[in-house]
Coordinates of C-alpha atoms and ligand atoms in Angstrom, one line a residue:
X1 CA -22.2 24.8 -51.5
X2 CA -24.1 24.5 -54.8
X3 CA -23.2 22.9 -58.1
X4 CA -25.0 22.4 -61.4
X5 CA -24.1 19.4 -63.6
X6 CA -20.6 17.9 -63.7
X7 CA -21.1 15.0 -61.3
X8 CA -18.3 12.5 -61.1
X9 CA -20.6 9.8 -59.7
X10 CA -24.4 9.7 -60.1
X11 CA -26.4 7.9 -57.5
X12 CA -29.8 8.1 -55.7
X13 CA -28.6 7.8 -52.2
X14 CA -25.2 8.9 -50.9
X15 CA -24.1 7.5 -47.6
X16 CA -21.2 9.3 -45.7
X17 CA -19.4 6.9 -43.4
X18 CA -19.0 3.1 -43.8
X19 CA -19.5 1.8 -40.3
X20 CA -22.4 -0.1 -38.9
X21 CA -25.1 2.5 -39.5
X22 CA -23.8 3.3 -43.0
X23 CA -23.7 -0.4 -44.0
X24 CA -27.3 -1.0 -42.7
X25 CA -28.5 2.1 -44.5
X26 CA -26.8 1.1 -47.7
X27 CA -28.2 -2.5 -47.6
X28 CA -31.7 -1.1 -46.9
X29 CA -31.7 1.6 -49.5
X30 CA -30.3 -0.8 -52.1
X31 CA -32.9 -3.3 -51.3
X32 CA -35.5 -0.6 -51.8
X33 CA -34.2 -0.1 -55.4
X34 CA -31.9 2.9 -54.9
X35 CA -28.5 3.3 -56.6
X36 CA -26.2 3.7 -53.5
X37 CA -22.8 5.2 -53.1
X38 CA -20.9 5.0 -49.8
X39 CA -18.1 7.3 -49.0
X40 CA -15.6 6.2 -46.3
X41 CA -12.7 8.4 -45.1
X42 CA -10.4 5.7 -43.8
X43 CA -8.6 3.1 -46.0
X44 CA -11.1 0.5 -44.9
X45 CA -14.7 0.6 -43.6
X46 CA -15.8 -0.6 -40.2
X47 CA -15.4 2.4 -38.0
X48 CA -16.2 2.0 -34.3
X49 CA -18.6 -0.8 -35.2
X50 CA -15.7 -3.1 -36.2
X51 CA -13.7 -2.5 -33.0
X52 CA -16.7 -2.5 -30.7
X53 CA -17.8 -5.2 -28.3
X54 CA -20.2 -6.3 -31.0
X55 CA -23.3 -6.4 -28.7
X56 CA -26.6 -5.1 -30.0
X57 CA -30.0 -5.1 -28.4
X58 CA -33.4 -6.4 -29.5
X59 CA -36.4 -5.1 -27.6
X60 CA -39.2 -7.5 -26.6
X61 CA -42.0 -5.0 -26.0
X62 CA -43.0 -1.3 -26.0
X63 CA -42.4 -1.4 -22.3
X64 CA -38.8 -0.5 -23.0
X65 CA -40.0 3.0 -23.9
X66 CA -40.3 3.8 -20.2
X67 CA -36.7 2.8 -19.6
X68 CA -35.3 4.7 -22.6
X69 CA -37.3 7.8 -21.6
X70 CA -35.8 7.7 -18.2
X71 CA -32.3 7.3 -19.6
X72 CA -32.8 10.2 -22.0
X73 CA -34.0 12.4 -19.1
X74 CA -36.3 14.6 -21.3
X75 CA -33.6 15.2 -24.0
X76 CA -35.3 13.0 -26.7
X77 CA -38.9 13.3 -27.8
X78 CA -41.2 10.5 -26.9
X79 CA -42.2 9.8 -30.5
X80 CA -38.6 9.3 -31.4
X81 CA -38.1 6.9 -28.6
X82 CA -41.2 5.0 -29.4
X83 CA -40.2 4.6 -33.0
X84 CA -36.8 3.5 -31.9
X85 CA -38.2 0.9 -29.5
X86 CA -40.8 -0.4 -32.0
X87 CA -38.1 -0.9 -34.7
X88 CA -35.7 -2.4 -32.3
X89 CA -38.1 -5.3 -31.9
X90 CA -37.0 -6.3 -35.4
X91 CA -33.2 -6.2 -34.9
X92 CA -32.7 -9.9 -34.3
X93 CA -35.0 -10.8 -37.3
X94 CA -33.2 -8.4 -39.6
X95 CA -29.8 -9.8 -38.7
X96 CA -31.2 -13.3 -39.5
X97 CA -32.7 -12.0 -42.7
X98 CA -29.3 -10.9 -44.0
X99 CA -27.8 -14.3 -43.1
X100 CA -26.5 -13.9 -39.5
X101 CA -27.1 -16.2 -36.6
X102 CA -27.9 -14.5 -33.3
X103 CA -26.8 -15.6 -29.9
X104 CA -27.5 -14.0 -26.5
X105 CA -24.7 -12.0 -25.0
X106 CA -23.9 -11.5 -21.3
X107 CA -24.2 -8.0 -20.1
X108 CA -21.1 -6.3 -19.0
X109 CA -22.4 -3.4 -17.0
X110 CA -19.5 -2.8 -14.5
X111 CA -15.8 -2.9 -15.1
X112 CA -15.2 -5.6 -12.6
X113 CA -16.3 -9.2 -13.2
X114 CA -18.4 -9.8 -10.1
X115 CA -22.1 -10.6 -10.4
X116 CA -23.3 -8.3 -13.1
X117 CA -26.6 -6.5 -13.1
X118 CA -28.9 -7.4 -16.1
X119 CA -29.0 -3.9 -17.4
X120 CA -27.0 -0.7 -17.1
X121 CA -29.7 0.8 -14.8
X122 CA -31.8 -2.1 -13.5
X123 CA -33.2 0.3 -10.8
X124 CA -35.3 1.9 -13.6
X125 CA -38.6 0.3 -14.7
X126 CA -38.9 -1.3 -18.1
X127 CA -35.3 -2.5 -18.5
X128 CA -36.4 -6.1 -18.8
X129 CA -37.9 -5.5 -22.3
X130 CA -34.5 -5.8 -23.8
X131 CA -32.3 -8.7 -24.9
X132 CA -28.7 -8.2 -25.6
X133 CA -27.4 -10.2 -28.5
X134 CA -24.5 -10.6 -30.8
X135 CA -23.8 -12.3 -34.1
X136 CA -23.0 -15.9 -33.4
X137 CA -19.4 -16.7 -33.6
X138 CA -18.1 -19.8 -35.4
X139 CA -14.6 -19.4 -34.1
X140 CA -12.7 -17.2 -31.7
X141 CA -12.9 -14.1 -33.8
X142 CA -14.0 -10.9 -32.0
X143 CA -17.7 -10.5 -31.9
X144 CA -17.6 -7.1 -33.6
X145 CA -15.5 -8.6 -36.4
X146 CA -18.3 -11.1 -37.0
X147 CA -20.9 -8.3 -37.0
X148 CA -18.9 -6.3 -39.5
X149 CA -18.2 -9.3 -41.8
X150 CA -22.0 -9.9 -41.9
X151 CA -22.8 -6.3 -42.7
X152 CA -19.9 -5.7 -45.2
X153 CA -20.5 -9.0 -46.9
X154 CA -24.1 -8.0 -47.5
X155 CA -23.0 -4.7 -48.9
X156 CA -20.5 -6.4 -51.2
X157 CA -23.2 -8.8 -52.6
X158 CA -25.3 -5.8 -53.7
X159 CA -24.7 -3.3 -56.5
X160 CA -23.5 -0.7 -54.0
X161 CA -20.5 1.5 -54.8
X162 CA -18.1 1.9 -51.9
X163 CA -15.3 4.4 -52.1
X164 CA -12.7 4.1 -49.3
X165 CA -10.0 6.7 -48.6
X166 CA -12.7 9.2 -49.7
X167 CA -13.5 11.7 -47.0
X168 CA -16.7 13.7 -47.6
X169 CA -16.0 17.5 -47.1
X170 CA -19.2 19.3 -47.9
X171 CA -22.9 18.8 -48.5
X172 CA -24.1 20.2 -51.8
X173 CA -27.5 22.0 -51.8
X174 CA -29.6 23.4 -54.6
X175 CA -31.5 26.7 -54.9
X176 CA -34.4 25.1 -52.8
X177 CA -31.9 24.3 -50.0
X178 CA -32.3 20.6 -50.7
X179 CA -29.2 18.4 -50.1
X180 CA -28.5 17.0 -53.6
X181 CA -25.0 15.6 -53.3
X182 CA -21.6 15.5 -51.6
X183 CA -18.2 16.9 -52.4
X184 CA -15.5 14.5 -51.3
X185 CA -11.9 13.9 -51.9
X186 CA -10.3 10.9 -53.5
X187 CA -6.6 10.6 -54.3
X188 CA -6.1 14.3 -53.6
X189 CA -8.8 15.3 -56.1
X190 CA -12.2 16.8 -55.4
X191 CA -15.1 14.5 -56.5
X192 CA -18.7 15.5 -56.8
X193 CA -21.2 12.7 -56.0
X194 CA -24.9 13.2 -57.0
X195 CA -27.6 12.2 -54.6
X196 CA -30.7 12.1 -56.7
X197 CA -32.9 11.3 -53.7
X198 CA -31.0 12.0 -50.5
X199 CA -27.8 11.9 -48.4
X200 CA -27.5 9.9 -45.2
X201 CA -24.8 11.0 -42.7
X202 CA -23.5 8.0 -40.8
X203 CA -20.0 9.2 -40.2
X204 CA -19.8 8.7 -36.4
X205 CA -19.0 10.9 -33.5
X206 CA -16.3 13.3 -32.5
X207 CA -14.1 11.0 -30.3
X208 CA -10.9 12.4 -32.0
X209 CA -11.8 16.1 -32.5
X210 CA -10.1 18.1 -29.8
X211 CA -12.1 21.2 -30.5
X212 CA -15.5 19.7 -30.2
X213 CA -14.4 17.7 -27.1
X214 CA -13.1 20.8 -25.5
X215 CA -16.3 22.7 -26.2
X216 CA -18.8 20.1 -25.3
X217 CA -17.6 17.3 -23.0
X218 CA -18.0 17.5 -19.3
X219 CA -14.3 16.8 -18.3
X220 CA -10.9 17.2 -19.9
X221 CA -8.9 15.5 -21.3
X222 CA -10.9 12.8 -22.9
X223 CA -9.0 10.1 -24.9
X224 CA -10.8 7.5 -27.0
X225 CA -10.7 3.7 -27.7
X226 CA -12.2 3.6 -31.1
X227 CA -11.7 4.5 -34.8
X228 CA -9.5 7.6 -35.3
X229 CA -11.5 8.6 -38.3
X230 CA -14.4 9.8 -36.1
X231 CA -13.5 13.5 -36.0
X232 CA -17.0 15.1 -36.0
X233 CA -17.0 15.8 -39.8
X234 CA -20.7 15.0 -40.0
X235 CA -21.5 17.6 -37.3
X236 CA -19.7 20.4 -39.2
X237 CA -21.1 19.4 -42.6
X238 CA -24.7 19.3 -41.1
X239 CA -24.2 22.6 -39.3
X240 CA -23.2 24.3 -42.5
X241 CA -26.6 23.4 -44.0
X242 CA -28.4 24.6 -40.9
X243 CA -28.7 21.5 -38.6
X244 CA -29.5 21.9 -35.0
X245 CA -27.5 19.8 -32.5
X246 CA -28.5 17.6 -29.6
X247 CA -26.9 15.4 -27.0
X248 CA -23.5 16.9 -27.4
X249 CA -22.2 16.4 -23.8
X250 CA -23.4 12.8 -23.6
X251 CA -20.7 10.2 -23.6
X252 CA -20.3 6.5 -23.3
X253 CA -16.9 6.3 -21.6
X254 CA -14.8 4.4 -19.1
X255 CA -11.3 4.6 -17.6
X256 CA -8.5 3.6 -19.9
X257 CA -4.7 3.8 -20.3
X258 CA -3.2 6.1 -22.9
X259 CA 0.3 5.2 -24.1
X260 CA 2.0 8.0 -25.9
X261 CA 3.0 5.7 -28.8
X262 CA -0.6 4.9 -29.7
X263 CA -3.3 7.2 -30.9
X264 CA -6.1 5.3 -29.2
X265 CA -6.3 4.3 -25.6
X266 CA -6.4 0.8 -24.1
X267 CA -9.4 -0.5 -22.2
X268 CA -8.3 -1.5 -18.7
X269 CA -10.2 -4.2 -16.8
X270 CA -9.4 -6.1 -13.6
X271 CA -10.2 -9.8 -13.4
X272 CA -9.8 -9.7 -9.6
X273 CA -11.0 -7.5 -6.8
X274 CA -7.5 -6.8 -5.5
X275 CA -7.4 -3.2 -6.8
X276 CA -8.6 0.2 -5.8
X277 CA -8.8 3.6 -7.5
X278 CA -7.1 6.6 -5.9
X279 CA -7.0 10.2 -7.0
X280 CA -4.0 12.6 -7.0
X281 CA -4.6 12.9 -3.2
X282 CA -4.0 9.2 -2.9
X283 CA -7.5 8.7 -1.6
X284 CA -10.3 6.4 -2.8
X285 CA -13.4 8.2 -4.1
X286 CA -15.8 5.5 -5.3
X287 CA -16.9 1.9 -5.1
X288 CA -14.6 0.7 -7.9
X289 CA -16.7 -2.4 -8.7
X290 CA -20.0 -0.6 -9.3
X291 CA -19.2 2.1 -11.8
X292 CA -21.6 1.5 -14.7
X293 CA -19.2 0.6 -17.5
X294 CA -20.2 3.4 -19.9
X295 CA -20.7 6.2 -17.3
X296 CA -17.3 7.3 -16.0
X297 CA -18.0 10.9 -16.9
X298 CA -20.3 11.2 -13.9
X299 CA -17.4 10.2 -11.7
X300 CA -14.5 12.1 -13.3
X301 CA -16.3 15.4 -14.0
X302 CA -16.1 16.5 -10.3
X303 CA -14.2 19.7 -10.3
X304 CA -12.5 21.3 -7.3
X305 CA -12.9 25.0 -7.7
X306 CA -10.5 25.9 -4.9
X307 CA -7.6 24.0 -6.3
X308 CA -9.0 24.5 -9.8
X309 CA -8.6 21.0 -11.1
X310 CA -10.6 17.8 -11.7
X311 CA -10.4 15.9 -8.5
X312 CA -10.2 12.4 -10.0
X313 CA -8.3 13.0 -13.2
X314 CA -6.0 11.2 -13.6
X315 CA -7.0 8.2 -11.5
X316 CA -4.5 5.6 -10.4
X317 CA -5.5 2.0 -10.2
X318 CA -3.4 0.4 -7.4
X319 CA -3.0 -3.4 -7.3
X320 CA -0.6 -6.0 -6.0
X321 CA 1.5 -8.9 -7.3
X322 CA -1.4 -11.4 -7.2
X323 CA -3.6 -9.1 -9.3
X324 CA -0.6 -8.5 -11.7
X325 CA -0.2 -12.2 -12.4
X326 CA -4.0 -12.9 -12.7
X327 CA -4.7 -11.6 -16.2
X328 CA -3.7 -9.0 -18.7
X329 CA -5.2 -5.6 -17.8
X330 CA -6.2 -5.1 -21.4
X331 CA -8.5 -7.9 -22.6
X332 CA -7.6 -7.2 -26.2
X333 CA -11.1 -8.1 -27.7
X334 CA -12.2 -4.5 -28.6
X335 CA -10.8 -1.1 -29.3
X336 CA -8.8 0.2 -32.2
X337 CA -5.6 -1.1 -30.7
X338 CA -7.0 -4.6 -30.8
X339 CA -5.0 -5.6 -33.8
X340 CA -2.1 -3.2 -33.2
X341 CA -0.8 -4.4 -29.8
X342 CA -1.1 -7.6 -27.8
X343 CA -0.9 -6.9 -24.0
X344 CA 1.3 -9.5 -22.2
X345 CA -0.6 -12.1 -20.3
X346 CA 1.0 -11.3 -16.9
X347 CA 1.5 -7.5 -17.6
X348 CA 5.2 -7.8 -17.4
X349 CA 5.9 -6.3 -20.8
X350 CA 3.9 -3.2 -19.8
X351 CA 5.9 -2.9 -16.6
X352 CA 9.0 -3.0 -18.8
X353 CA 7.7 -0.2 -21.0
X354 CA 6.9 1.9 -18.0
X355 CA 3.1 1.8 -18.7
X356 CA 2.6 0.1 -15.3
X357 CA 4.6 1.5 -12.4
X358 CA 6.1 -0.9 -9.8
X359 CA 7.2 -0.3 -6.2
X360 CA 8.7 -2.8 -3.8
X361 CA 6.7 -0.9 -1.1
X362 CA 3.7 1.3 -1.2
X363 CA 5.9 4.2 -0.2
X364 CA 8.2 3.6 -3.2
X365 CA 5.1 3.3 -5.5
X366 CA 3.7 6.6 -4.1
X367 CA 7.0 8.4 -4.8
X368 CA 7.2 7.1 -8.3
X369 CA 3.6 8.2 -9.2
X370 CA 4.0 11.5 -7.2
X371 CA 1.3 11.0 -4.7
X372 CA 1.7 11.4 -0.9
X373 CA 3.4 8.3 0.6
X374 CA 1.8 8.4 4.0
X375 CA -1.7 9.0 2.5
X376 CA -1.4 6.1 0.1
X377 CA -0.2 3.8 2.9
X378 CA -3.1 4.9 5.0
X379 CA -5.6 4.4 2.2
X380 CA -4.4 0.9 1.5
X381 CA -4.4 0.1 5.2
X382 CA -7.9 1.3 5.6
X383 CA -9.1 -0.7 2.6
X384 CA -7.3 -3.8 3.9
X385 CA -9.0 -3.4 7.2
X386 CA -12.4 -3.1 5.4
X387 CA -11.5 -6.4 3.8
X388 CA -10.7 -8.0 7.1
X389 CA -14.0 -7.0 8.7
X390 CA -15.9 -7.6 5.5
X391 CA -17.4 -4.1 5.3
X392 CA -16.4 -1.1 3.3
X393 CA -17.7 1.7 5.5
X394 CA -16.4 4.4 3.1
X395 CA -18.0 3.4 -0.3
X396 CA -20.0 0.3 0.4
X397 CA -18.1 -2.1 -1.8
X398 CA -19.8 -5.5 -1.4
X399 CA -18.3 -8.1 0.9
X400 CA -17.7 -10.4 -2.1
X401 CA -15.4 -7.8 -3.7
X402 CA -13.3 -7.1 -0.6
X403 CA -9.9 -8.9 -0.9
X404 CA -6.9 -7.2 0.6
X405 CA -4.2 -5.6 -1.5
X406 CA -1.3 -7.1 0.5
X407 CA 1.0 -9.0 -1.8
X408 CA 4.1 -6.9 -2.7
X409 CA 5.4 -5.6 -4.9
X410 CA 2.7 -3.1 -5.6
X411 CA 1.7 -1.5 -8.9
X412 CA -0.1 1.5 -10.3
X413 CA -1.5 2.4 -13.7
X414 CA -2.5 5.9 -14.6
X415 CA -6.0 6.0 -16.0
X416 CA -8.0 8.7 -17.8
X417 CA -11.5 9.1 -19.0
X418 CA -11.7 7.5 -22.4
X419 CA -14.5 7.7 -24.9
X420 CA -16.2 4.5 -26.1
X421 CA -18.1 7.0 -28.2
X422 CA -19.9 10.3 -28.2
X423 CA -23.6 10.5 -28.7
X424 CA -24.0 14.1 -29.9
X425 CA -24.6 15.4 -33.3
X426 CA -27.3 16.7 -35.7
X427 CA -30.8 16.4 -34.2
X428 CA -32.9 13.8 -35.9
X429 CA -36.6 13.0 -35.9
X430 CA -38.3 9.6 -35.9
X431 CA -38.0 9.4 -39.7
X432 CA -34.2 9.8 -39.3
X433 CA -34.5 13.2 -41.0
X434 CA -31.9 15.8 -39.9
X435 CA -33.6 18.8 -38.3
X436 CA -32.5 22.4 -38.6
X437 CA -32.0 24.7 -35.7
X438 CA -35.8 25.3 -35.5
X439 CA -36.7 21.6 -35.7
X440 CA -37.7 21.6 -39.4
X441 CA -36.4 18.8 -41.5
X442 CA -33.6 19.7 -43.8
X443 CA -34.8 18.5 -47.2
X444 CA -33.1 15.2 -48.3
X445 CA -30.8 14.9 -45.4
X446 CA -30.9 11.9 -43.0
X447 CA -28.7 10.5 -40.3
X448 CA -28.2 7.3 -38.4
X449 CA -25.8 5.8 -35.8
X450 CA -23.8 7.6 -33.1
X451 CA -23.7 10.8 -35.1
X452 CA -26.5 12.5 -33.1
X453 CA -27.8 9.3 -31.5
X454 CA -31.0 9.2 -29.6
X455 CA -29.1 8.7 -26.3
X456 CA -29.8 12.0 -24.6
X457 CA -28.4 11.6 -21.1
X458 CA -27.5 8.1 -19.9
X459 CA -26.7 5.1 -22.0
X460 CA -27.7 1.4 -22.1
X461 CA -24.9 -0.9 -23.1
X462 CA -25.4 -2.4 -26.6
X463 CA -27.5 0.7 -27.4
X464 CA -25.3 2.2 -30.1
X465 CA -25.0 -0.8 -32.4
X466 CA -28.7 -1.4 -31.7
X467 CA -29.4 2.1 -32.8
X468 CA -27.3 1.8 -36.0
X469 CA -29.5 -1.2 -36.9
X470 CA -32.7 0.7 -36.2
X471 CA -32.0 4.2 -37.7
X472 CA -29.8 2.7 -40.5
X473 CA -32.9 0.9 -41.7
X474 CA -35.3 3.8 -41.2
X475 CA -32.9 6.2 -42.9
X476 CA -32.2 3.8 -45.8
X477 CA -35.8 3.1 -46.4
X478 CA -36.9 6.8 -46.3
X479 CA -34.1 8.1 -48.3
X480 CA -34.8 5.5 -51.0
X481 CA -38.5 6.5 -51.0
X482 CA -37.8 10.2 -51.8
X483 CA -38.8 11.4 -55.3
X484 CA -35.8 12.3 -57.3
X485 CA -35.2 16.1 -57.4
X486 CA -34.5 16.1 -61.1
Ligands
FAD501 C1 -14.2 -0.2 -27.8 C2 -15.6 0.0 -28.2 C3 -16.6 -1.0 -27.7 C4 -17.9 -0.8 -28.1 N1 -18.8 -1.8 -27.7 C5 -20.1 -1.6 -28.1 C6 -21.0 -2.7 -27.9 O1 -20.7 -3.8 -27.5 N2 -22.3 -2.5 -28.3 C7 -22.8 -1.3 -28.8 O2 -23.9 -1.1 -29.1 N3 -21.9 -0.3 -29.0 C8 -20.6 -0.4 -28.7 N4 -19.7 0.6 -29.0 C9 -20.2 1.8 -29.7 C10 -20.6 1.5 -31.1 O3 -19.6 0.6 -31.6 C11 -20.6 2.7 -32.0 O4 -21.3 3.8 -31.4 C12 -21.2 2.3 -33.3 O5 -20.4 1.4 -33.9 C13 -21.4 3.6 -34.2 O6 -21.7 3.1 -35.5 P1 -21.7 4.2 -36.7 O7 -21.9 3.5 -37.9 O8 -22.6 5.3 -36.3 O9 -20.2 4.8 -36.6 P2 -18.8 4.1 -37.0 O10 -19.0 2.6 -37.0 O11 -17.8 4.7 -36.2 O12 -18.7 4.5 -38.5 C14 -18.5 5.8 -38.9 C15 -17.6 5.8 -40.1 O13 -17.6 7.1 -40.7 C16 -16.3 7.4 -41.2 N5 -16.1 8.8 -41.4 C17 -15.9 9.8 -40.5 N6 -15.8 11.0 -41.2 C18 -16.0 10.8 -42.5 C19 -16.0 11.6 -43.6 N7 -15.8 12.9 -43.5 N8 -16.3 11.0 -44.8 C20 -16.4 9.7 -44.9 N9 -16.4 8.9 -43.9 C21 -16.2 9.4 -42.7 C22 -15.4 6.8 -40.1 O14 -14.1 6.6 -40.6 C23 -16.1 5.5 -39.8 O15 -15.7 4.4 -40.6 C24 -18.3 0.4 -28.8 C25 -17.4 1.3 -29.2 C26 -16.0 1.1 -29.0 C27 -15.0 2.1 -29.5

């Protein structure tokens, strides 16, 4: 789309998407002297960043490059990874520079609260060059809320124009194919925003775009925990000006519960080991306590070509009365539903709603969730026997995580693969420039954050917020340094 004159808003740098990456880019570009306009589609900013776990990483040495290279499995150029790691060494300092206090955060790497490994993949060399942090809390507020308050507070203190309820629709190019502005909508009207220097796309992933999920993700369906505004708009806008894509099938995802009444799914976590996962054949299929917490797609993408269905979708978590009373299955500290619904402390309200199924016996539970009664009874009997002898011969669950499921009544909750976020999007280089299908930078177009993140295969927890901090700064700096096109 091209336009001459008639701009509604004039700025040097236009940022599309007001989440973490957008805020970091805006602060940086503004501090470099650029006039900045931020466009946000939703009524308020924050995106996934605001409903995340709030963790970000800081690297402590270039040794982390080896680890990230292994995680990316050849899908991200070494020079991009090196730039990422080098800049991530300044994440903590940058948060302090803008007025935040930083504290170390414990790693949550598996969905069960046993002894947690120190990194998502500690079997790979180089993981130790990373520290996981969050913005220090002064009260009980969610960590991500604190991160967002710090970022948005800094945006508000600068001369940055933020338009909410203003979805960007198209990138505007000139006769030299440079990106010179954005067409957006505000109050039902088209508005044209000039970017004298550059546009930065920070509008998140495609967690809520059914078409892109269907085309690119490794299993179906895929629900999502985060911001419903993340519908892959940045991918389509970038494609229209020639962008190449990368990392489209890569997800950060775990099992969750999807209630029909809510657009987003609920994170489900057990604070006891008295649970197992079974599939539709009522059989266990995994060590439930060792699934890396962002990597469920590797488990749920197993497809049975004979019966033509995903073997483990949906999954049923089976647990007993002791587990039911132990803690709410939804911890309530992250996810878009965080402020919309409070899960009851003993899960009783959710039983009442039919979200959790109850059976006086295992046979009754099996009937209610439509799995084979005898198989479910056998599966639980076998698991309980493993608990008795202290050895899980089937899946190697550790002795410390083997407590029998033997206190009736019994319960089941249906779980689905749910996106924490997607990683795919427009390909970017180490300068945060968006590259075209041949790897050539598209003039004056940058990106940051989970929209085409560097994570090319596997993901290290706290790596997306960490990336927003890194590429938000790189994109903001480089966009502001462009010569004006007019
Ligand atoms: C439950 C949960 C827990 C998580 N925990 C962690 C964690 O602890 N650590 C970590 O590193 N990562 C975590 N993540 C992932 C991380 O939060 C995200 O990947 C990161 O916040 C992405 O930042 P972003 O700025 O790229 O995108 P977002 O923060 O999602 O911001 C994108 C913004 O763009 C807006 N937008 C979309 N389309 C348009 C358009 N057309 N025009 C204008 N605006 C548009 C969206 O509404 C949104 O506000 C978590 C995610 C979730 C959902």
